[in-house]
Amino acid sequence: MRRRELWQYALFALLLATFALTLLYPIALTVRGGFYDDATARTGFTLDHVALVFRDPVLREGLVNALVKAVAVTLLAGVIALPLALLSAHHRWPGKALWNALVLVPLILPPFVGAIGLKLILGRAGALNELLGTDFDFLGTSRFLGVVIAEALHLYPIVYLNAAAALANLDPAMEEAAESAGAGPFTRFWRVVLPLIRPGLFAGGTIVFIWSFTELGTPLMFEWYAVTPVQIFDGITELEASATPYALTVVMLAIAIACYLAGKFAFGRGNLAMQTRAARAAEERPLSTPAALGATALFGFVTTLALIPHLGVVLASITAPGGWYRSVLPERITFDHYSNALTHDIAFPSIVNSLQFASAATVLNVLLGLLIAYLVVRTKIKGRSVLDALAMLPLAVPGLVLAFGFVAVSLHWPFGSGGPLSGFAGVIGAGANPIPFLIVAYAVRRLPYVVRAAAAGLEQTSGELEEAAVNLGASTLTAVRRVIVPLIAANLIAGGLLAFSFAMLEVSDSLILAQQAQHFPITKAIYEVSQRLGDGFGIAAAMGVWAMALLTVALVGASVLIGKKLGAVFRV
């Protein structure tokens, strides 16, 4: 074996060890915790805790609610996204580029934050009921519908990006053959297009389903507690004495994996997908003036709906306490919330914390993402597909499970009580320091974005340039640093922007791992501040606006840098 191959396999082994410690070990501890016979001593084995999840009517109701919510969100997101993707892929009309860009708008605000605005709009005394003269209770008897709407309006772009990418790879000859055989538009879509783009729809739908199934922040903000993620969150304080939170997490993980595998078997295999990419791109047909107006109206209607939570947050951020009650728009305005968000004893430190945590995680992501992408794309070492699968695994594993896994790690050696690193990092306890766990958790959760972006850049860059540098006497490290990195810098920056911005607004890890005010990231501070009477909602909304501005810049920058390949970032 040549020296270069030895170096590659050594790096491969190091990366596998990193995944074992930061990804597989936390998941394994969580799974093991659900089967302890004695939760306090962490000994023995029993199925009783898992069985209790299905016997207990409260826990069983939480699982059913989470599953029904995830299915509803996924279907609604698909219904919203697919017509837009079909229009965008097959037709051309004035303003299309602008509308394609606006499709990404919902991603700039987590539904957890958008819920602040929606509560003021959808509440019984909110703007919508005042506008329509109705008395619909989205936050009470219909809070399930409110949560579904909030999450679907946030997540439909993920389905759109994957569907658009699948349609772009569709060989137009397939549709042309069906058309020449006399098939009408509906028949061509149902019998030809839909089966061929099914893997793309599955890729986006899987992300949406798992995201919604395990989403913690939105149900919390809507005060919908009869759902599994919230029940797990409420059980954090019982971890050292009870196995029930572990068992709930195990069941949630098992259901997420089972649903993914079932969908993969049903929709990801045995399909009629083409064996190769299309030989030529499909021609975009210009729309007539009435049809163009209809397409614009459809995109405008969906975008307007998606902007409602954002609008609600912006309005809430300038509403004086008690100034938006039984009125369509706020009746009393103030801009004090923005200054208070920068001076509040919890709000401002949380912004600083998030900047520090997300920056450290992004540095780790760029370094690891480049190494992983290089081994996967540029080398032929055995097992590189395993490395690629491990890098993508955080997209398929619920974020709540990983967050809970890091709590479990903090309770075990070497971080647990009496362990050599007990003072270095911890989650539960008065003197706990969750910062190392937060940084690693952020990095693990957002690593897939950088890996996909870096891999896309390497696939577009000829390996001959690197080989030429090596042949001229440069080491592999020098060739990568001096040749490869400059060539794919745009991809690394795009992936890093996405990793940084989504780490800044990470919900599950922040809510679970940060238990003390001095460690709060921005999302945990938004939740805590929003619970305060008086100006709490306004300050939380102002923090949400700052977060929107950050994520807008990141997404626009990433879209400009890697263009249509942005959809590959949100694919399992």
Coordinates of C-alpha atoms in Angstrom, one line a residue:
M1 CA 0.0 0.0 0.0
R2 CA 1.4 3.4 -1.0
R3 CA 2.1 6.1 1.5
R4 CA -0.7 8.3 0.1
E5 CA -3.2 5.5 0.6
L6 CA -2.0 4.9 4.2
W7 CA -2.6 8.6 4.9
Q8 CA -6.1 8.4 3.4
Y9 CA -7.0 5.3 5.5
A10 CA -5.6 6.9 8.7
L11 CA -7.8 9.9 8.1
F12 CA -10.7 7.7 7.3
A13 CA -10.2 5.9 10.7
L14 CA -10.0 9.2 12.5
L15 CA -13.2 10.4 11.0
L16 CA -15.0 7.2 11.8
A17 CA -13.8 7.5 15.4
T18 CA -15.1 11.1 15.5
F19 CA -18.6 9.9 14.3
A20 CA -18.5 7.1 16.8
L21 CA -17.9 9.5 19.7
T22 CA -20.1 12.4 18.7
L23 CA -23.0 10.7 16.9
L24 CA -23.3 6.9 17.5
Y25 CA -22.3 7.0 21.2
P26 CA -25.0 9.5 22.2
I27 CA -27.6 7.6 20.3
A28 CA -26.5 4.3 21.8
L29 CA -26.6 5.7 25.3
T30 CA -30.1 7.0 24.7
V31 CA -31.3 3.7 23.4
R32 CA -29.6 1.8 26.3
G33 CA -31.2 4.2 28.8
G34 CA -34.6 3.1 27.7
F35 CA -33.9 -0.5 28.7
Y36 CA -32.3 -0.1 32.2
D37 CA -34.0 -2.2 34.8
D38 CA -32.6 0.2 37.5
A39 CA -32.6 3.7 36.1
T40 CA -30.7 5.2 39.1
A41 CA -27.9 2.6 39.1
R42 CA -28.1 2.2 35.3
T43 CA -28.0 -1.6 35.5
G44 CA -30.0 -4.5 34.2
F45 CA -32.3 -4.9 31.2
T46 CA -36.1 -4.7 30.9
L47 CA -38.7 -3.9 28.2
D48 CA -41.1 -2.5 30.8
H49 CA -40.2 1.1 30.2
V50 CA -40.8 0.9 26.5
A51 CA -44.0 -1.1 27.0
L52 CA -45.2 1.6 29.4
V53 CA -45.0 4.1 26.6
F54 CA -47.7 2.2 24.8
R55 CA -49.7 1.3 27.9
D56 CA -49.8 4.8 29.4
P57 CA -52.8 6.6 27.7
V58 CA -51.1 10.0 28.1
L59 CA -47.8 8.9 26.5
R60 CA -49.7 6.9 23.8
E61 CA -51.7 10.0 23.0
G62 CA -48.5 12.0 22.6
L63 CA -47.1 9.5 20.1
V64 CA -50.3 9.5 18.1
N65 CA -50.5 13.3 18.1
A66 CA -46.9 13.6 16.9
L67 CA -47.4 11.0 14.1
V68 CA -50.7 12.6 12.9
K69 CA -49.1 16.0 13.0
A70 CA -46.1 14.8 11.0
V71 CA -48.2 13.2 8.4
A72 CA -50.5 16.3 8.1
V73 CA -47.5 18.6 7.8
T74 CA -45.8 16.5 5.2
L75 CA -48.9 16.2 3.0
L76 CA -49.7 19.9 3.3
A77 CA -46.1 20.8 2.5
G78 CA -46.3 18.5 -0.6
V79 CA -49.6 20.0 -1.7
I80 CA -48.2 23.5 -1.5
A81 CA -44.8 22.7 -3.1
L82 CA -45.5 20.3 -6.0
P83 CA -47.6 22.7 -8.1
L84 CA -45.0 25.4 -7.7
A85 CA -42.2 23.0 -8.7
L86 CA -44.1 21.8 -11.8
L87 CA -44.8 25.4 -12.9
S88 CA -41.2 26.5 -12.3
A89 CA -39.6 23.4 -14.1
H90 CA -41.8 23.4 -17.2
H91 CA -42.7 27.0 -17.9
R92 CA -41.3 30.5 -18.3
W93 CA -43.1 33.8 -17.5
P94 CA -42.0 37.4 -16.5
G95 CA -40.9 37.5 -12.9
K96 CA -40.2 33.8 -12.5
A97 CA -36.7 34.3 -11.1
L98 CA -38.0 36.6 -8.4
W99 CA -40.7 34.1 -7.3
N100 CA -38.2 31.2 -7.3
A101 CA -36.1 33.3 -4.9
L102 CA -39.1 34.1 -2.7
V103 CA -39.8 30.4 -2.3
L104 CA -36.9 30.3 0.2
V105 CA -38.4 33.0 2.3
P106 CA -40.1 30.6 4.8
L107 CA -36.8 29.1 5.7
I108 CA -35.5 32.4 7.3
L109 CA -37.7 31.9 10.3
P110 CA -38.1 28.7 12.4
P111 CA -41.8 27.9 13.1
F112 CA -40.8 28.1 16.8
V113 CA -40.2 31.8 16.4
G114 CA -43.0 32.3 13.9
A115 CA -45.4 31.0 16.5
I116 CA -45.0 34.3 18.3
G117 CA -46.5 36.2 15.5
L118 CA -49.1 33.5 14.7
K119 CA -50.4 33.5 18.3
L120 CA -51.3 37.2 17.9
I121 CA -52.8 36.7 14.5
L122 CA -54.6 33.4 15.1
G123 CA -55.7 33.9 18.7
R124 CA -59.4 34.1 19.6
A125 CA -58.9 37.8 20.1
G126 CA -56.4 38.0 17.2
A127 CA -56.2 39.8 13.9
L128 CA -57.7 37.0 11.7
N129 CA -60.9 36.6 13.8
E130 CA -61.3 40.4 13.9
L131 CA -60.8 40.6 10.1
L132 CA -63.4 37.9 9.4
G133 CA -65.7 38.5 12.3
T134 CA -65.3 34.9 13.5
D135 CA -64.4 33.3 16.8
F136 CA -62.2 30.4 15.7
D137 CA -59.8 29.1 18.4
F138 CA -56.5 28.1 16.7
L139 CA -54.8 28.2 20.1
G140 CA -57.3 26.2 22.0
T141 CA -59.6 23.6 20.6
S142 CA -57.9 23.9 17.1
R143 CA -54.3 24.3 18.2
F144 CA -53.4 21.1 16.3
L145 CA -54.4 22.9 13.1
G146 CA -52.4 26.0 14.1
V147 CA -49.2 23.9 14.7
V148 CA -49.7 22.1 11.4
I149 CA -50.1 25.3 9.5
A150 CA -47.1 26.9 11.1
E151 CA -44.8 24.0 10.4
A152 CA -46.0 23.4 6.8
L153 CA -45.6 27.0 5.9
H154 CA -42.0 26.8 7.1
L155 CA -41.0 23.4 5.6
Y156 CA -42.6 23.3 2.2
P157 CA -39.5 24.9 0.5
I158 CA -37.6 21.7 1.3
V159 CA -40.1 19.6 -0.7
Y160 CA -40.0 22.3 -3.4
L161 CA -36.2 22.2 -3.7
N162 CA -36.1 18.4 -4.0
A163 CA -39.0 18.2 -6.4
A164 CA -37.6 21.0 -8.6
A165 CA -34.2 19.2 -8.7
A166 CA -35.9 15.9 -9.6
L167 CA -37.9 17.6 -12.4
A168 CA -34.8 19.2 -13.8
N169 CA -33.2 15.7 -14.2
L170 CA -36.3 14.4 -15.9
D171 CA -35.7 13.3 -19.5
P172 CA -38.2 15.3 -21.6
A173 CA -38.2 12.4 -24.1
M174 CA -40.3 10.4 -21.7
E175 CA -43.1 12.9 -21.6
E176 CA -42.8 13.5 -25.3
A177 CA -43.3 9.8 -26.0
A178 CA -46.4 9.7 -23.8
E179 CA -47.8 12.8 -25.5
S180 CA -47.2 11.3 -28.9
A181 CA -49.1 8.2 -27.7
G182 CA -52.1 10.4 -27.0
A183 CA -51.8 10.9 -23.2
G184 CA -53.2 14.1 -21.9
P185 CA -51.5 16.4 -19.4
F186 CA -53.1 14.7 -16.3
T187 CA -52.3 11.2 -17.5
R188 CA -48.7 12.2 -18.3
F189 CA -48.3 13.7 -14.9
W190 CA -49.8 10.7 -13.1
R191 CA -48.3 7.9 -15.1
V192 CA -44.9 9.3 -16.2
V193 CA -43.8 12.4 -14.3
L194 CA -44.9 11.5 -10.7
P195 CA -43.3 8.0 -10.7
L196 CA -40.0 9.4 -12.1
I197 CA -39.8 12.2 -9.5
R198 CA -40.9 10.0 -6.6
P199 CA -37.4 9.6 -5.2
G200 CA -37.0 13.4 -5.1
L201 CA -40.3 13.8 -3.4
F202 CA -39.4 11.1 -0.9
A203 CA -36.1 12.8 -0.1
G204 CA -37.8 16.1 0.7
G205 CA -40.8 14.5 2.4
T206 CA -38.6 12.4 4.6
I207 CA -36.8 15.5 6.0
V208 CA -40.2 17.3 6.5
F209 CA -41.7 14.2 8.2
I210 CA -38.9 13.6 10.7
W211 CA -38.5 17.4 11.3
S212 CA -42.2 17.7 12.1
F213 CA -42.5 14.5 14.1
T214 CA -39.7 15.5 16.5
E215 CA -40.3 19.3 16.4
L216 CA -40.3 20.7 19.9
G217 CA -40.4 24.5 19.7
T218 CA -43.7 25.0 17.9
P219 CA -45.9 22.8 20.1
L220 CA -44.3 24.5 23.1
M221 CA -45.0 28.0 21.9
F222 CA -48.6 27.0 21.0
E223 CA -48.9 25.4 24.5
W224 CA -49.7 22.0 23.0
Y225 CA -48.2 19.7 25.5
A226 CA -49.9 16.4 24.5
V227 CA -47.2 15.5 22.0
T228 CA -44.1 13.3 22.5
P229 CA -41.3 15.9 22.0
V230 CA -42.8 18.1 24.7
Q231 CA -43.2 15.1 27.0
I232 CA -39.6 14.3 26.5
F233 CA -38.6 17.9 27.2
D234 CA -40.6 17.9 30.4
G235 CA -38.9 14.7 31.5
I236 CA -35.3 16.2 31.5
T237 CA -35.4 16.8 35.2
E238 CA -36.2 13.1 35.9
L239 CA -33.3 11.6 33.9
E240 CA -31.2 10.6 36.8
A241 CA -34.1 8.7 38.5
S242 CA -36.4 7.6 35.7
A243 CA -36.0 5.7 32.4
T244 CA -39.3 6.9 31.0
P245 CA -37.9 9.9 29.1
Y246 CA -35.2 7.6 27.6
A247 CA -37.9 5.1 26.6
L248 CA -40.0 7.8 25.0
T249 CA -37.0 8.9 23.0
V250 CA -36.2 5.3 22.0
V251 CA -39.8 4.8 20.7
M252 CA -39.7 8.1 18.8
L253 CA -36.4 7.2 17.2
A254 CA -37.7 3.7 16.3
I255 CA -40.8 5.1 14.7
A256 CA -38.8 7.7 12.7
I257 CA -36.5 5.1 11.4
A258 CA -39.3 2.7 10.6
C259 CA -41.2 5.3 8.7
Y260 CA -38.1 6.3 6.8
L261 CA -37.3 2.6 5.8
A262 CA -41.0 1.9 4.9
G263 CA -41.1 5.0 2.7
K264 CA -37.7 4.1 1.2
F265 CA -38.9 0.6 0.3
A266 CA -42.2 1.8 -1.0
F267 CA -41.1 4.9 -2.9
G268 CA -37.4 4.9 -3.1
R269 CA -37.0 1.5 -4.7
G270 CA -38.8 -0.3 -7.5
N271 CA -39.6 2.9 -9.2
L272 CA -39.5 3.8 -12.9
A273 CA -36.7 6.2 -12.5
M274 CA -34.2 6.6 -15.3
Q275 CA -30.9 4.9 -15.1
T276 CA -29.0 8.0 -16.3
R277 CA -29.5 11.7 -16.3
A278 CA -31.5 13.3 -19.0
A279 CA -29.5 13.7 -22.3
R280 CA -30.9 17.2 -22.8
A281 CA -32.7 19.7 -20.6
A282 CA -36.5 20.1 -20.9
E283 CA -37.5 23.3 -22.8
E284 CA -39.4 25.8 -20.7
R285 CA -42.6 26.7 -22.5
P286 CA -43.6 30.4 -22.3
L287 CA -47.0 31.0 -20.7
S288 CA -49.7 33.0 -22.3
T289 CA -50.6 36.3 -20.6
P290 CA -53.6 34.9 -18.7
A291 CA -51.6 31.8 -17.7
A292 CA -48.6 33.9 -16.6
L293 CA -50.9 36.0 -14.4
G294 CA -52.3 32.7 -12.9
A295 CA -48.8 31.4 -12.2
T296 CA -47.8 34.8 -10.6
A297 CA -51.0 34.7 -8.5
L298 CA -50.3 31.2 -7.3
F299 CA -46.7 31.9 -6.3
G300 CA -47.9 35.2 -4.8
F301 CA -50.7 33.6 -2.8
V302 CA -48.4 30.9 -1.3
T303 CA -45.6 33.4 -0.6
T304 CA -48.1 35.7 1.1
L305 CA -49.3 32.8 3.3
A306 CA -45.8 31.9 4.1
L307 CA -45.0 35.5 5.1
I308 CA -47.8 35.7 7.6
P309 CA -45.7 34.3 10.6
H310 CA -42.9 36.7 9.6
L311 CA -45.3 39.6 9.4
G312 CA -46.7 38.6 12.7
V313 CA -43.3 38.6 14.3
V314 CA -42.3 42.0 12.9
L315 CA -45.6 43.5 14.0
A316 CA -45.3 41.9 17.5
S317 CA -41.8 43.4 17.7
I318 CA -43.2 47.0 17.4
T319 CA -46.4 46.5 19.4
A320 CA -46.6 48.1 22.8
P321 CA -47.7 45.8 25.7
G322 CA -51.4 45.2 25.3
G323 CA -51.5 47.2 22.1
W324 CA -52.7 44.4 19.8
Y325 CA -56.0 43.0 21.2
R326 CA -59.2 42.5 19.2
S327 CA -57.8 44.5 16.3
V328 CA -56.6 43.7 12.8
L329 CA -53.4 45.7 13.3
P330 CA -51.5 46.9 16.4
E331 CA -53.1 50.0 17.9
R332 CA -50.1 51.2 19.9
I333 CA -46.6 51.1 18.5
T334 CA -43.2 51.2 20.2
F335 CA -39.6 50.5 19.1
D336 CA -38.3 49.9 22.6
H337 CA -38.4 46.2 22.2
Y338 CA -35.4 46.3 19.8
S339 CA -33.3 48.3 22.2
N340 CA -34.5 46.1 25.1
A341 CA -33.5 43.0 23.1
L342 CA -29.9 44.3 23.1
T343 CA -29.9 45.3 26.8
H344 CA -32.1 42.6 28.4
D345 CA -30.2 40.6 31.0
I346 CA -31.1 37.3 29.1
A347 CA -31.6 38.5 25.6
F348 CA -28.3 40.2 24.7
P349 CA -26.0 37.6 26.4
S350 CA -27.9 34.9 24.5
I351 CA -27.1 36.5 21.2
V352 CA -23.4 36.7 22.1
N353 CA -23.6 33.0 23.2
S354 CA -25.2 31.9 20.0
L355 CA -22.6 33.8 17.9
Q356 CA -19.8 32.1 19.8
F357 CA -21.3 28.6 19.8
A358 CA -22.4 28.7 16.1
S359 CA -19.0 30.2 15.0
A360 CA -17.1 27.4 16.8
A361 CA -19.4 24.8 15.3
T362 CA -19.0 26.2 11.8
V363 CA -15.2 26.1 12.0
L364 CA -15.5 22.4 13.0
N365 CA -18.0 21.8 10.2
V366 CA -15.9 23.4 7.5
L367 CA -12.8 21.4 8.5
L368 CA -14.6 18.1 8.9
G369 CA -16.9 18.7 5.8
L370 CA -13.9 19.3 3.5
L371 CA -12.1 16.2 4.8
I372 CA -15.1 14.0 4.4
A373 CA -16.1 15.3 1.0
Y374 CA -12.5 14.8 -0.2
L375 CA -12.3 11.2 0.9
V376 CA -15.8 10.4 -0.6
V377 CA -15.3 12.2 -3.9
R378 CA -11.5 12.1 -4.6
T379 CA -10.4 8.7 -3.2
K380 CA -11.3 5.1 -3.9
I381 CA -10.7 3.8 -0.4
K382 CA -13.0 1.0 0.8
G383 CA -15.8 2.1 3.1
R384 CA -16.0 5.7 1.9
S385 CA -19.8 5.2 1.3
V386 CA -20.1 4.4 5.0
L387 CA -18.4 7.7 5.8
D388 CA -20.8 9.5 3.5
A389 CA -23.8 7.8 5.1
L390 CA -22.6 8.7 8.6
A391 CA -22.2 12.3 7.5
M392 CA -25.8 12.4 6.3
L393 CA -27.2 10.5 9.3
P394 CA -28.0 13.6 11.3
L395 CA -30.6 14.6 8.7
A396 CA -32.4 11.3 9.3
V397 CA -32.0 11.1 13.0
P398 CA -34.4 13.4 15.0
G399 CA -32.6 16.4 16.4
L400 CA -34.4 15.8 19.7
V401 CA -32.8 12.3 19.9
L402 CA -29.3 13.7 19.4
A403 CA -29.9 16.4 22.0
F404 CA -31.2 13.9 24.5
G405 CA -28.2 11.7 23.6
F406 CA -25.8 14.4 24.7
V407 CA -27.7 14.8 28.0
A408 CA -27.1 11.0 28.5
V409 CA -23.4 11.5 27.6
S410 CA -23.1 14.2 30.3
L411 CA -24.4 11.7 32.9
H412 CA -21.9 8.9 32.0
W413 CA -18.2 8.5 32.4
P414 CA -16.0 10.6 31.9
F415 CA -18.4 13.5 32.2
G416 CA -20.7 12.1 34.9
S417 CA -20.3 12.6 38.7
G418 CA -16.8 11.7 39.8
G419 CA -15.5 11.4 36.2
P420 CA -12.3 13.1 35.1
L421 CA -14.2 15.5 32.9
S422 CA -17.1 16.2 35.2
G423 CA -16.0 19.8 35.7
F424 CA -15.3 20.4 32.0
A425 CA -18.7 19.7 30.6
G426 CA -22.2 18.9 31.9
V427 CA -25.9 19.6 31.4
I428 CA -27.7 18.9 34.7
G429 CA -26.7 20.5 38.0
A430 CA -26.1 23.9 39.4
G431 CA -22.5 24.2 38.2
A432 CA -23.0 22.4 34.9
N433 CA -21.2 23.7 31.8
P434 CA -23.1 22.7 28.6
I435 CA -21.0 24.8 26.2
P436 CA -18.8 21.9 24.8
F437 CA -21.9 19.8 24.3
L438 CA -23.8 22.7 22.6
I439 CA -20.9 23.3 20.2
V440 CA -20.5 19.6 19.3
A441 CA -24.3 19.1 19.0
Y442 CA -24.6 22.1 16.7
A443 CA -21.6 20.8 14.6
V444 CA -23.0 17.3 14.3
R445 CA -26.5 18.5 13.4
R446 CA -25.3 20.9 10.6
L447 CA -22.4 18.9 9.2
P448 CA -24.4 17.5 6.3
Y449 CA -24.9 21.0 4.8
V450 CA -21.1 21.5 4.5
V451 CA -20.4 18.0 3.3
R452 CA -23.0 18.2 0.5
A453 CA -21.8 21.7 -0.5
A454 CA -18.1 20.7 -0.5
A455 CA -18.9 17.4 -2.4
A456 CA -20.8 19.4 -5.1
G457 CA -17.8 21.7 -5.5
L458 CA -15.3 18.7 -5.8
E459 CA -17.5 17.0 -8.3
Q460 CA -17.4 20.1 -10.5
T461 CA -13.6 20.5 -10.1
S462 CA -11.2 18.3 -12.2
G463 CA -8.9 16.1 -10.1
E464 CA -6.2 16.6 -12.7
L465 CA -5.3 19.9 -11.2
E466 CA -4.6 18.3 -7.9
E467 CA -2.6 15.5 -9.5
A468 CA -0.5 18.1 -11.4
A469 CA 0.4 19.8 -8.2
V470 CA 1.4 16.5 -6.6
N471 CA 3.5 15.5 -9.6
L472 CA 5.3 18.8 -9.3
G473 CA 6.4 17.9 -5.8
A474 CA 3.6 19.3 -3.6
S475 CA 2.3 17.1 -0.8
T476 CA -1.4 16.1 -0.8
L477 CA -2.1 18.5 2.0
T478 CA -0.4 21.4 0.1
A479 CA -2.3 20.5 -3.1
V480 CA -5.6 20.6 -1.2
R481 CA -4.8 23.8 0.6
R482 CA -3.3 25.6 -2.4
V483 CA -5.4 24.2 -5.3
I484 CA -8.6 22.5 -4.1
V485 CA -9.7 24.9 -1.4
P486 CA -9.5 28.1 -3.5
L487 CA -11.5 26.3 -6.3
I488 CA -14.3 25.2 -4.1
A489 CA -14.2 28.2 -1.7
A490 CA -17.7 29.4 -2.9
N491 CA -19.1 26.0 -2.0
L492 CA -17.4 25.9 1.4
I493 CA -18.6 29.5 2.2
A494 CA -22.2 28.5 1.1
G495 CA -22.2 25.4 3.3
G496 CA -20.6 27.3 6.2
L497 CA -23.2 30.1 5.9
L498 CA -26.0 27.5 6.1
A499 CA -24.4 25.7 9.0
F500 CA -23.8 28.9 10.9
S501 CA -27.2 30.3 10.4
F502 CA -29.1 27.2 11.3
A503 CA -26.9 26.6 14.3
M504 CA -27.7 30.1 15.5
L505 CA -31.4 29.2 15.3
E506 CA -31.1 25.5 16.5
V507 CA -34.1 24.7 18.7
S508 CA -33.9 21.2 20.2
D509 CA -30.3 21.3 21.3
S510 CA -30.7 24.8 22.7
L511 CA -33.9 24.1 24.7
I512 CA -32.6 20.8 26.1
L513 CA -28.9 21.3 26.7
A514 CA -28.9 24.9 28.0
Q515 CA -30.6 24.8 31.5
Q516 CA -29.1 27.9 33.1
A517 CA -29.6 31.6 31.9
Q518 CA -25.9 32.3 31.5
H519 CA -25.7 29.6 28.9
F520 CA -28.9 30.3 27.0
P521 CA -28.5 30.5 23.2
I522 CA -30.9 32.9 21.3
T523 CA -33.7 30.4 20.8
K524 CA -33.8 29.3 24.4
A525 CA -33.8 33.0 25.4
I526 CA -36.7 33.7 23.0
Y527 CA -38.7 30.9 24.6
E528 CA -37.9 32.1 28.2
V529 CA -38.5 35.8 27.5
S530 CA -41.8 35.1 25.6
Q531 CA -43.1 33.5 28.8
R532 CA -42.7 36.8 30.7
L533 CA -45.7 39.0 31.2
G534 CA -45.8 42.5 29.9
D535 CA -43.2 43.2 27.2
G536 CA -41.9 39.6 27.0
F537 CA -43.6 38.8 23.8
G538 CA -42.4 42.0 22.2
I539 CA -38.7 41.5 23.2
A540 CA -38.9 37.9 22.0
A541 CA -40.3 39.0 18.7
A542 CA -37.6 41.6 18.3
M543 CA -35.0 38.9 18.8
G544 CA -36.8 36.9 16.2
V545 CA -36.5 39.8 13.7
W546 CA -32.7 39.9 14.3
A547 CA -32.6 36.2 13.7
M548 CA -34.7 36.6 10.5
A549 CA -32.2 39.1 9.2
L550 CA -29.3 36.9 9.8
L551 CA -30.8 33.8 8.2
T552 CA -32.0 35.9 5.2
V553 CA -28.4 37.0 4.5
A554 CA -27.1 33.4 4.9
L555 CA -29.7 31.8 2.6
V556 CA -29.5 34.5 -0.1
G557 CA -25.7 34.2 0.0
A558 CA -25.8 30.4 -0.2
S559 CA -28.3 30.5 -3.0
V560 CA -26.1 32.9 -5.0
L561 CA -23.0 30.9 -4.4
I562 CA -24.2 27.4 -5.2
G563 CA -27.4 28.1 -7.1
K564 CA -29.7 25.2 -8.0
K565 CA -27.6 22.7 -6.0
L566 CA -29.0 24.3 -2.8
G567 CA -31.7 21.6 -2.8
A568 CA -29.1 18.9 -2.3
V569 CA -28.3 20.3 1.1
F570 CA -31.8 19.3 2.3
R571 CA -31.7 15.7 1.1
V572 CA -31.2 12.4 3.1

